[in-house]
PDB file of C-alpha atoms in Angstrom:
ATOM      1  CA  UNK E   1     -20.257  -9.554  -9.161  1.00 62.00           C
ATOM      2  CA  UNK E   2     -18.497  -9.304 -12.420  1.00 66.00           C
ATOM      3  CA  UNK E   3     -16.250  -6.781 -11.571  1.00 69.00           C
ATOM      4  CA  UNK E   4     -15.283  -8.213  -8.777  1.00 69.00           C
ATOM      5  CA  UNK E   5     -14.625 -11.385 -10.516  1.00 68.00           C
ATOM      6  CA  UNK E   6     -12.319  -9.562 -12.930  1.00 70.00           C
ATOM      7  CA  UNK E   7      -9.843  -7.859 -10.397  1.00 70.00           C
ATOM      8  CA  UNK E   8      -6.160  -9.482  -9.540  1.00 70.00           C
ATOM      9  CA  UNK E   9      -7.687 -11.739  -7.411  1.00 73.00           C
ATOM     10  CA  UNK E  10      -8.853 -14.321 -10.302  1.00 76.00           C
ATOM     11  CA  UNK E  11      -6.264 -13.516 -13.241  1.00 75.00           C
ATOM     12  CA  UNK E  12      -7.610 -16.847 -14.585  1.00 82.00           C
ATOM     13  CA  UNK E  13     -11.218 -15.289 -14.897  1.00 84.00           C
ATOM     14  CA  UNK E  14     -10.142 -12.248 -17.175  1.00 85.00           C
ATOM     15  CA  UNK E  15      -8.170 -14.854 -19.242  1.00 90.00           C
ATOM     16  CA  UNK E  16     -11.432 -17.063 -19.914  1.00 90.00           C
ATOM     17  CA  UNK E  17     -13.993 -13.954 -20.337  1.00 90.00           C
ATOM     18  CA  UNK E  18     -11.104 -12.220 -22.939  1.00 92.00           C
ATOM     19  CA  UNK E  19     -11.263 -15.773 -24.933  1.00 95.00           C
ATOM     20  CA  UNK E  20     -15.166 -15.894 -24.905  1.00 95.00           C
ATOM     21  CA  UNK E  21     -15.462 -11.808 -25.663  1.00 95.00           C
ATOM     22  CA  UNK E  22     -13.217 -12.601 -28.595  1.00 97.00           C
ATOM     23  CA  UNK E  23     -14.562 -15.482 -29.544  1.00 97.00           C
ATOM     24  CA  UNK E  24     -17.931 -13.679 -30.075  1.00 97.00           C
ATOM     25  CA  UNK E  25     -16.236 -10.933 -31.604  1.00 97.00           C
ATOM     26  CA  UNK E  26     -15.089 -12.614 -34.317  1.00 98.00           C
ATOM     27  CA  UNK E  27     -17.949 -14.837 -34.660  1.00 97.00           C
ATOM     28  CA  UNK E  28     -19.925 -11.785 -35.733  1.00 98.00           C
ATOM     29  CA  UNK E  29     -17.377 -10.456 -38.124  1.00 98.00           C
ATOM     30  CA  UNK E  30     -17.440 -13.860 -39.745  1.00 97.00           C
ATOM     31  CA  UNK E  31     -21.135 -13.450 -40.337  1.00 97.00           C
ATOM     32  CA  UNK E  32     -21.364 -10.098 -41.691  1.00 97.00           C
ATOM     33  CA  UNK E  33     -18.013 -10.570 -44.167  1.00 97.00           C
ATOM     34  CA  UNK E  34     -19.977 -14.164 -45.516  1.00 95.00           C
ATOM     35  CA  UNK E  35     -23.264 -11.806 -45.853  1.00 96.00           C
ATOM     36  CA  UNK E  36     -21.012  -8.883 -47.200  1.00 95.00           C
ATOM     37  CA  UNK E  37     -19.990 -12.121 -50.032  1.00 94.00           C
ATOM     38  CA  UNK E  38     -23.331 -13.612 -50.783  1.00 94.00           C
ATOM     39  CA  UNK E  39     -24.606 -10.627 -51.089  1.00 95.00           C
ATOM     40  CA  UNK E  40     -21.793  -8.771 -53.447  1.00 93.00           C
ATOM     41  CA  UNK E  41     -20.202 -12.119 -54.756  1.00 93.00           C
ATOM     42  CA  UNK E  42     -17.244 -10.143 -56.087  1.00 92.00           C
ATOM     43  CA  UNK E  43     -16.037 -12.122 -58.647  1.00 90.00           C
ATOM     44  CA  UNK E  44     -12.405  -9.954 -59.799  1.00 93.00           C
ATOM     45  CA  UNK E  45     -10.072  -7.478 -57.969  1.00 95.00           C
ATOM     46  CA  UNK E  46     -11.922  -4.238 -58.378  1.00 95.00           C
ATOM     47  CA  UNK E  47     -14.973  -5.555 -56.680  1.00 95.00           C
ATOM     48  CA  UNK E  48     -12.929  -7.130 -54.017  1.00 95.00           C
ATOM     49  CA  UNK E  49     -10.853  -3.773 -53.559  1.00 95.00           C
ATOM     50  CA  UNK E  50     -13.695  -1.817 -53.410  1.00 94.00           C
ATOM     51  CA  UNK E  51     -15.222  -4.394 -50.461  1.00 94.00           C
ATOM     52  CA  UNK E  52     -12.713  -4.153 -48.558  1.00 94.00           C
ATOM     53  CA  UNK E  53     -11.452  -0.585 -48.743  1.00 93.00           C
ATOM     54  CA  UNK E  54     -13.918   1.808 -46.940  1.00 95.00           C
ATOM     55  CA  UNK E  55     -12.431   2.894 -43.631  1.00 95.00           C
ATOM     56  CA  UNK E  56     -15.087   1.163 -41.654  1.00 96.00           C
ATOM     57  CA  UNK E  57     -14.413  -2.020 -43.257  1.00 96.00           C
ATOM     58  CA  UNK E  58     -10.839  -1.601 -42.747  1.00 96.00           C
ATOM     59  CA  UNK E  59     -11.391  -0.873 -38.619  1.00 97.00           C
ATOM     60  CA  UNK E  60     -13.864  -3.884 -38.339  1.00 97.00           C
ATOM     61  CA  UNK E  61     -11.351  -6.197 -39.971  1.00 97.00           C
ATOM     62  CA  UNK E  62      -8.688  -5.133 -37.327  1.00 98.00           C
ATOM     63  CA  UNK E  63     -10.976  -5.397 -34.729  1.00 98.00           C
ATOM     64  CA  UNK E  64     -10.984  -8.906 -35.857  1.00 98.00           C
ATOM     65  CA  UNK E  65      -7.511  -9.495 -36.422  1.00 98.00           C
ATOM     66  CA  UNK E  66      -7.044  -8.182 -32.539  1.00 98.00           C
ATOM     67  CA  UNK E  67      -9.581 -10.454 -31.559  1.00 98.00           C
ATOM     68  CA  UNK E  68      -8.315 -13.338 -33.359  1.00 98.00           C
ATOM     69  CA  UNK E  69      -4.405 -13.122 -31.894  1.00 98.00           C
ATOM     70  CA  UNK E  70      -5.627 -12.483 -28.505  1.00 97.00           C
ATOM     71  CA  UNK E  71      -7.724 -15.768 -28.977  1.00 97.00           C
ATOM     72  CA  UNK E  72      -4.986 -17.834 -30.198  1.00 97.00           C
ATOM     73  CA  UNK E  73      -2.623 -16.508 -28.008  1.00 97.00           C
ATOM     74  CA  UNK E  74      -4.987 -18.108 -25.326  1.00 97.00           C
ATOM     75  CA  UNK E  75      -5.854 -21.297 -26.857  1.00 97.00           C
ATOM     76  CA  UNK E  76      -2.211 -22.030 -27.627  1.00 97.00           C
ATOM     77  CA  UNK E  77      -0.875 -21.099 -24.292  1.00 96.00           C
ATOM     78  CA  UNK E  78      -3.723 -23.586 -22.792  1.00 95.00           C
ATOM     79  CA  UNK E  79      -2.800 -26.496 -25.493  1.00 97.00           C
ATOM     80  CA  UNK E  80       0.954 -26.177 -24.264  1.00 97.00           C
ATOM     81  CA  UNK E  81       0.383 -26.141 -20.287  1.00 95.00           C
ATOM     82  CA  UNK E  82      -2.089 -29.040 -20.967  1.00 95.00           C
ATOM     83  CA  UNK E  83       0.681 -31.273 -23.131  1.00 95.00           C
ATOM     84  CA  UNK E  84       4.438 -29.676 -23.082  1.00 95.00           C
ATOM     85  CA  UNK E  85       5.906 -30.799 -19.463  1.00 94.00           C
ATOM     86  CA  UNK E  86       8.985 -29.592 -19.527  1.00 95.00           C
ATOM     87  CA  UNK E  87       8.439 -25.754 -18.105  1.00 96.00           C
ATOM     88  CA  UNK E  88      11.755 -24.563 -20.484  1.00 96.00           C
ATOM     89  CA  UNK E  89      10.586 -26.086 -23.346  1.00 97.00           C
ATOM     90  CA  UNK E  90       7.058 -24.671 -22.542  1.00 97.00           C
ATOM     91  CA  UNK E  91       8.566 -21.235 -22.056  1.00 97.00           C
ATOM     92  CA  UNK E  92      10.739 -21.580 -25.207  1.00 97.00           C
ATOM     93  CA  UNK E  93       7.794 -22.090 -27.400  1.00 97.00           C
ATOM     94  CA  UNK E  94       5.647 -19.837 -25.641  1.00 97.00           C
ATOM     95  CA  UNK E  95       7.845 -17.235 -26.907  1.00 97.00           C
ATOM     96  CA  UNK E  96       8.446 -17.893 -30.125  1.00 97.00           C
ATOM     97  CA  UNK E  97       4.422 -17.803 -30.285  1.00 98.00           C
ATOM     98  CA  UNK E  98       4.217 -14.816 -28.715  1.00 97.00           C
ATOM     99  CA  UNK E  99       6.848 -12.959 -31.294  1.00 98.00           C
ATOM    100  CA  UNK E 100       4.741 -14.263 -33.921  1.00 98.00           C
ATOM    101  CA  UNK E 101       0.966 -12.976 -32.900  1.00 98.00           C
ATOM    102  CA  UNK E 102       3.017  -9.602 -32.140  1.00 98.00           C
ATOM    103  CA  UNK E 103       4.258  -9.771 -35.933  1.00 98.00           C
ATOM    104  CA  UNK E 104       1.247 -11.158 -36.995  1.00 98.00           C
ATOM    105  CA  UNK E 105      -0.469  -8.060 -35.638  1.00 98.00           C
ATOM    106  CA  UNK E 106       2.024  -5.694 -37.193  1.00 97.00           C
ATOM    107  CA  UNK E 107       1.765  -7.180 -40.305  1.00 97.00           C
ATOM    108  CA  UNK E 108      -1.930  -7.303 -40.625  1.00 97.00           C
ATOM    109  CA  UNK E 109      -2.147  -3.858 -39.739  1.00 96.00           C
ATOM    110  CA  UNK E 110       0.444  -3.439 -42.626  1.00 96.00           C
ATOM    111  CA  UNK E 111      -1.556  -4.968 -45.426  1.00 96.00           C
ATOM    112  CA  UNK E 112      -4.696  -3.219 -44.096  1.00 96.00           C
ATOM    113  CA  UNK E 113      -3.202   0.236 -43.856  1.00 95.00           C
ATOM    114  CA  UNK E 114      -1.974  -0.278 -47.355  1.00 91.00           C
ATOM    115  CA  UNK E 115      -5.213  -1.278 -49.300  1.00 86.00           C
TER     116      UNK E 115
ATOM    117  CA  UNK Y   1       2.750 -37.179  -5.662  1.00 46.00           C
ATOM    118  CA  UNK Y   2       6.445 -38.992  -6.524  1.00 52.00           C
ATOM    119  CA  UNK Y   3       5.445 -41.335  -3.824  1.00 54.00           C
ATOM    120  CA  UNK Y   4       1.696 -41.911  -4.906  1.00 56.00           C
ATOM    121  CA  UNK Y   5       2.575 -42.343  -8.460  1.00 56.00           C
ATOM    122  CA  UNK Y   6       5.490 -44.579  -7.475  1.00 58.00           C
ATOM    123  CA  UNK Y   7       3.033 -46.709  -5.479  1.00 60.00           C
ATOM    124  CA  UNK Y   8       0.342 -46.996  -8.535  1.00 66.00           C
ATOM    125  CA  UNK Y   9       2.719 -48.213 -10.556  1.00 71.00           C
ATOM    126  CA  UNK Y  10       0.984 -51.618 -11.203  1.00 75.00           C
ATOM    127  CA  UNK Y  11      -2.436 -50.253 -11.878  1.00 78.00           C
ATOM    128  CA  UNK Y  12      -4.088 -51.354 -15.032  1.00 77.00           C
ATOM    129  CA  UNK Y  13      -3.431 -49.224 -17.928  1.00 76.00           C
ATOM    130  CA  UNK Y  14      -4.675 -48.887 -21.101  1.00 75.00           C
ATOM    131  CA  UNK Y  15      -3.415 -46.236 -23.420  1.00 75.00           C
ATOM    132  CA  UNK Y  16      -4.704 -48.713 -26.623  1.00 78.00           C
ATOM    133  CA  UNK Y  17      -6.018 -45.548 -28.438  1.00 75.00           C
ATOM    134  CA  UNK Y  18      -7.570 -48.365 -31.105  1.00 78.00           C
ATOM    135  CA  UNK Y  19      -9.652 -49.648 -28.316  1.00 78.00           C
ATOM    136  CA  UNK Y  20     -11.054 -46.568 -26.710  1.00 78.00           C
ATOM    137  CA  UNK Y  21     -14.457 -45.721 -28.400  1.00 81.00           C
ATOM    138  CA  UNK Y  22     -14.114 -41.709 -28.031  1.00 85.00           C
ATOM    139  CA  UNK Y  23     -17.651 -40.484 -26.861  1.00 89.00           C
ATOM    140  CA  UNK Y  24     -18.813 -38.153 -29.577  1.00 92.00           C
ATOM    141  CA  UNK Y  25     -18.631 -35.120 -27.279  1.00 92.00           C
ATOM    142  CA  UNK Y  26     -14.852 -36.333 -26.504  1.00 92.00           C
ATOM    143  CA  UNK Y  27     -14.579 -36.103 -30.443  1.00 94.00           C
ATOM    144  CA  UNK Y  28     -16.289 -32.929 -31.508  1.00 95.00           C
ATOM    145  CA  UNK Y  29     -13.839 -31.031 -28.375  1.00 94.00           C
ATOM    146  CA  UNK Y  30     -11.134 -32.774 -29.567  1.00 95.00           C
ATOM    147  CA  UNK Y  31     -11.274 -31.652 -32.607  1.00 96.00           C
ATOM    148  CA  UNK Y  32     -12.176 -28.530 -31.746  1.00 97.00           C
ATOM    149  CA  UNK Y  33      -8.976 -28.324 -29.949  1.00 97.00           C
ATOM    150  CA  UNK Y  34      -7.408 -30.027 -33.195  1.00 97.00           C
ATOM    151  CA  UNK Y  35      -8.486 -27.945 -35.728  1.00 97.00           C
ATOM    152  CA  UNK Y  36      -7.760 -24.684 -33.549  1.00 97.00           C
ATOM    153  CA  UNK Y  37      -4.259 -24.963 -33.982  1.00 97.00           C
ATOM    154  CA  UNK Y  38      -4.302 -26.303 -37.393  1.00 97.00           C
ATOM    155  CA  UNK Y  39      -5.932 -22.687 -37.831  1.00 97.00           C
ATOM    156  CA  UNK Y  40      -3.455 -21.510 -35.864  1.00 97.00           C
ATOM    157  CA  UNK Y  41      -0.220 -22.990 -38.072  1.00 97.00           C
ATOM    158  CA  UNK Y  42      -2.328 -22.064 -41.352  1.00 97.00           C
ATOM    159  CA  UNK Y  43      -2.057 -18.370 -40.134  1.00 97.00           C
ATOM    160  CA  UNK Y  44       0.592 -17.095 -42.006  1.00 97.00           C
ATOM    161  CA  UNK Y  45      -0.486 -18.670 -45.323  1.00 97.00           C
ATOM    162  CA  UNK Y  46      -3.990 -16.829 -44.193  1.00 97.00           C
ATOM    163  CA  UNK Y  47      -2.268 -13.324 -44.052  1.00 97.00           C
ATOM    164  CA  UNK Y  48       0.006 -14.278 -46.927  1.00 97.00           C
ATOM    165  CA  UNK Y  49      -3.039 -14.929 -49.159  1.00 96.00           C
ATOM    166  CA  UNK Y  50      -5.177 -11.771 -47.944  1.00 96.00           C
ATOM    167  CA  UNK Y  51      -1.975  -9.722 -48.622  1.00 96.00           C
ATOM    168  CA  UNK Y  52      -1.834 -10.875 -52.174  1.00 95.00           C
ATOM    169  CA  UNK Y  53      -5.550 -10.739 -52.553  1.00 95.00           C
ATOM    170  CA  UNK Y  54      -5.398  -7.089 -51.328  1.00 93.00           C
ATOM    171  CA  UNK Y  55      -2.588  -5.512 -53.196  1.00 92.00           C
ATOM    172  CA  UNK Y  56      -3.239  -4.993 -56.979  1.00 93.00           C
ATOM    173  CA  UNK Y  57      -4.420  -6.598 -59.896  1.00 94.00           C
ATOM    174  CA  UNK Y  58      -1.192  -8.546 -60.503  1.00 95.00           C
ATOM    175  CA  UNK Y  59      -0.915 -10.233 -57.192  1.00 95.00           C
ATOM    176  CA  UNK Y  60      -4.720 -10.633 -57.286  1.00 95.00           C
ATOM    177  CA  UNK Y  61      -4.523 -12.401 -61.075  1.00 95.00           C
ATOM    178  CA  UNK Y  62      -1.426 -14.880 -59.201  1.00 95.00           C
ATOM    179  CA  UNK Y  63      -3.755 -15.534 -56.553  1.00 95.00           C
ATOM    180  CA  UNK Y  64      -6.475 -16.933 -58.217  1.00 94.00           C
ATOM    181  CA  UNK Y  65      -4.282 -19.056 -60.927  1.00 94.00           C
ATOM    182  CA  UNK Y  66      -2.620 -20.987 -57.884  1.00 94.00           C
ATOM    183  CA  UNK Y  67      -5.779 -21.526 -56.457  1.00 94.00           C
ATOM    184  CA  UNK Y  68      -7.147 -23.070 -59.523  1.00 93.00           C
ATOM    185  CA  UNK Y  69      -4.679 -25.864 -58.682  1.00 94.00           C
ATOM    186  CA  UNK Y  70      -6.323 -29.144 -57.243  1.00 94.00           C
ATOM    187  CA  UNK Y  71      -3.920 -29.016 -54.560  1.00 94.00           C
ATOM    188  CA  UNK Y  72      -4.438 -25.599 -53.196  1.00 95.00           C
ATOM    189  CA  UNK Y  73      -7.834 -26.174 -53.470  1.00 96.00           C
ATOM    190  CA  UNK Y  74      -7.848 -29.511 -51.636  1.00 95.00           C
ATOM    191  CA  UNK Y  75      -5.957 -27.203 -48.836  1.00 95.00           C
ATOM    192  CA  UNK Y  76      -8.508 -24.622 -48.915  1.00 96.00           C
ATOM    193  CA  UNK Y  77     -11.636 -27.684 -48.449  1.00 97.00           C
ATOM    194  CA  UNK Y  78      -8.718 -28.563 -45.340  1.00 97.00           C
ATOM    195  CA  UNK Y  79      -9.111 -25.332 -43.866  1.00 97.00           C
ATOM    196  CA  UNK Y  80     -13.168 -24.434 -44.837  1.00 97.00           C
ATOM    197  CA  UNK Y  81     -13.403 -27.779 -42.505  1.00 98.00           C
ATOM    198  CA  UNK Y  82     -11.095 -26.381 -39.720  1.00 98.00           C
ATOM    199  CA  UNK Y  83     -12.812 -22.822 -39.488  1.00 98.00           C
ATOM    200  CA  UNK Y  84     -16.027 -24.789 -40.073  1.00 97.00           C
ATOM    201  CA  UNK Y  85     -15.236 -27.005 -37.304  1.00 98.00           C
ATOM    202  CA  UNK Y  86     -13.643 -24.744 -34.792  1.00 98.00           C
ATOM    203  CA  UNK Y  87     -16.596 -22.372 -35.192  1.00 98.00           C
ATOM    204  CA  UNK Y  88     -19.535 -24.599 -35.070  1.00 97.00           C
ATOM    205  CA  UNK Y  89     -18.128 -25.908 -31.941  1.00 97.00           C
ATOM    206  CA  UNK Y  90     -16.988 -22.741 -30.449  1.00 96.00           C
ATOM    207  CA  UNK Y  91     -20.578 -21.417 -30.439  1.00 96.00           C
ATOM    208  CA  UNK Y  92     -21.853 -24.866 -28.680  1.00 95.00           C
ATOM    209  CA  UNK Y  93     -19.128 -24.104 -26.315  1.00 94.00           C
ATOM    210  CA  UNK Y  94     -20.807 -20.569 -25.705  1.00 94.00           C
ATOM    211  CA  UNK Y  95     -24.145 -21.839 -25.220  1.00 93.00           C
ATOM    212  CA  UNK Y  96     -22.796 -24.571 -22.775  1.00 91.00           C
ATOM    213  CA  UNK Y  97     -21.117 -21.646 -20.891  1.00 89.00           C
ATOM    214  CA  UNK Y  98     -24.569 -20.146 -20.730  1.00 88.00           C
ATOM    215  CA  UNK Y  99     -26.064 -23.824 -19.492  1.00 88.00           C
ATOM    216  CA  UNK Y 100     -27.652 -23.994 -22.321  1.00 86.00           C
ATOM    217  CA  UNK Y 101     -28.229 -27.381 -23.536  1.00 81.00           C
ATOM    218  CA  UNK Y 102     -26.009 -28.957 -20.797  1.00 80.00           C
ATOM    219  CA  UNK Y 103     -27.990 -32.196 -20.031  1.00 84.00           C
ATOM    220  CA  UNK Y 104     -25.696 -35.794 -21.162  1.00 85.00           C
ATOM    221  CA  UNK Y 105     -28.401 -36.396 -23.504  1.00 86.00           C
ATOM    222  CA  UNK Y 106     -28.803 -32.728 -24.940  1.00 89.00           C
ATOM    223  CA  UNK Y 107     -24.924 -32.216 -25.413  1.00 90.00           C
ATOM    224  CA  UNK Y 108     -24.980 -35.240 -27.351  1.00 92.00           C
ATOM    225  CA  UNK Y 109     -27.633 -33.959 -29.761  1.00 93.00           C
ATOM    226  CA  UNK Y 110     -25.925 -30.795 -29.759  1.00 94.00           C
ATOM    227  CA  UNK Y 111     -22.327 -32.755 -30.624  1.00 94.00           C
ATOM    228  CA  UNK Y 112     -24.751 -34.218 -33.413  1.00 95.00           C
ATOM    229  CA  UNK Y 113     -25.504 -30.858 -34.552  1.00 95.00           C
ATOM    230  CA  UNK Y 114     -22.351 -29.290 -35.204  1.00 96.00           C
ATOM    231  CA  UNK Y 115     -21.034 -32.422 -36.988  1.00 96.00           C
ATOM    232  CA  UNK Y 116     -23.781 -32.298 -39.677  1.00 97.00           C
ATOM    233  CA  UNK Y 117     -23.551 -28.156 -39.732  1.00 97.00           C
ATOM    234  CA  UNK Y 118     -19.800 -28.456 -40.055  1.00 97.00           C
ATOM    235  CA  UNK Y 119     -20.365 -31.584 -42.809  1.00 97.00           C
ATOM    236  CA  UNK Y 120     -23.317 -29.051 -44.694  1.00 97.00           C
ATOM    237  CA  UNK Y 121     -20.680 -25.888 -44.752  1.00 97.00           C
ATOM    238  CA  UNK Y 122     -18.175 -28.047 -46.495  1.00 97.00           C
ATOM    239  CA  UNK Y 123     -20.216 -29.447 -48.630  1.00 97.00           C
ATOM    240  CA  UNK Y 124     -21.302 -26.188 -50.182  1.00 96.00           C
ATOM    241  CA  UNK Y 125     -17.537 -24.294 -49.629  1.00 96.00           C
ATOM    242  CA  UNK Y 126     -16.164 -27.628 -52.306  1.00 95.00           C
ATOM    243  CA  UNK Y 127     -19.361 -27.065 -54.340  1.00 95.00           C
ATOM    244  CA  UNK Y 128     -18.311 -23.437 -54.772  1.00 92.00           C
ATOM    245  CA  UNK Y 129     -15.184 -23.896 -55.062  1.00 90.00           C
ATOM    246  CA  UNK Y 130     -15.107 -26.246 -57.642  1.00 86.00           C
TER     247      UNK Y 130
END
């Protein structure tokens, strides 16, 4: 059933399960990095370094950094076809969004790589 | 359709947004839809800040001076209510995807209940920050 709703015959169906898979995604990140806080409250940059700089940490966050530009990639490209009518325009802006995510993603992985 | 809409020209209209009353699920998904791509403009500033928050003590000690401005942190309250917001209503989105909750009279509780959760969070994310 759900593999068969997920093949090239409903390319809308992947986009809405890959903006709910996400969405959940990052909803447990979110959870575990405001436990990882309450529980550590580090309170000056060597106890913030050292939260964030095991290897696991550092995968989990990009996980969530994936997650989170797939997401808006999805929710921006709905919020234009619902309100920009003129299909250039649309396209225009669609791209410039999509250059961004990509160097949003590059540079994310940037300042994780390097902490 | 160029024909229809021609024809339906004369219809009453009403785009008076000061005399709609916005049902308060129409509210909590607007805003949902609202504060989405306020996240989504705030992005860079995001990365920006993690960046400097990340790379050594000097950045780190910058960091934390300009947010000890009023006005950075009056941002930051800005954006704990956009996450806040796009979050609490993201998850009622999930259950409603999962029919959970999905009577009129239920999603209006549930609209009810991310307003106060998302009022609570910011609450205590000003508290702490000030």
């Amino acid at each position: 059933m759900l593999i068969q709703l997920l093949t090239n015959k409903y390319p809308g169906m992947r986009l809405w399960l890959s903006q709910r898979l996400s969405a959940i995604v990052m909803a447990i990140y979110i959870v575990l990095v405001v436990m990882l806080l309450i529980i550590f409250r580090p309170a000056n940059f060597n106890a913030w370094h050292a939260l964030m700089s095991p290897i696991w940490f550092r995968l989990v966050t990009f996980v969530f950094f994936v997650s989170l530009f797939i997401h808006a990639w999805l929710g921006v490209k709905d919020v234009f076809e619902d309100y920009i009518f003129n299909l250039k325009l649309r396209a225009y802006l669609q791209i410039i969004v999509d250059v961004l995510l990509v160097v949003y993603l590059i540079w994310s992985s940037f300042i994780l790589w390097n902490i | 359709m160029q024909k229809n809409s021609q024809k339906n020209k004369n219809r009453p209209k009403n785009l008076n947004l000061f005399t709609i009353r916005l049902p308060i699920n129409a509210l909590v998904s607007i805003l949902h839809r609202a504060s989405g791509m306020a996240l989504f403009a705030m992005l860079p500033l995001i990365l920006l800040a993690f960046q400097y928050s990340a790379r050594s003590q000097q950045s780190y000690t910058k960091l934390v001076a300009l947010f000890d401005t009023w006005f950075i942190k009056l941002m930051l309250v800005g954006l704990a209510w956009a996450f806040s917001h796009h979050f609490f209503a993201g998850l009622r989105h999930l259950l409603q995807d999962s029919h959970w909750m999905a009577s009129l009279q239920k999603t209006r509780l549930s609209s009810r209940v991310v307003l106060w959760l998302v009022g609570i969070s910011v609450a205590i994310f000003s508290f702490v920050v000030w």
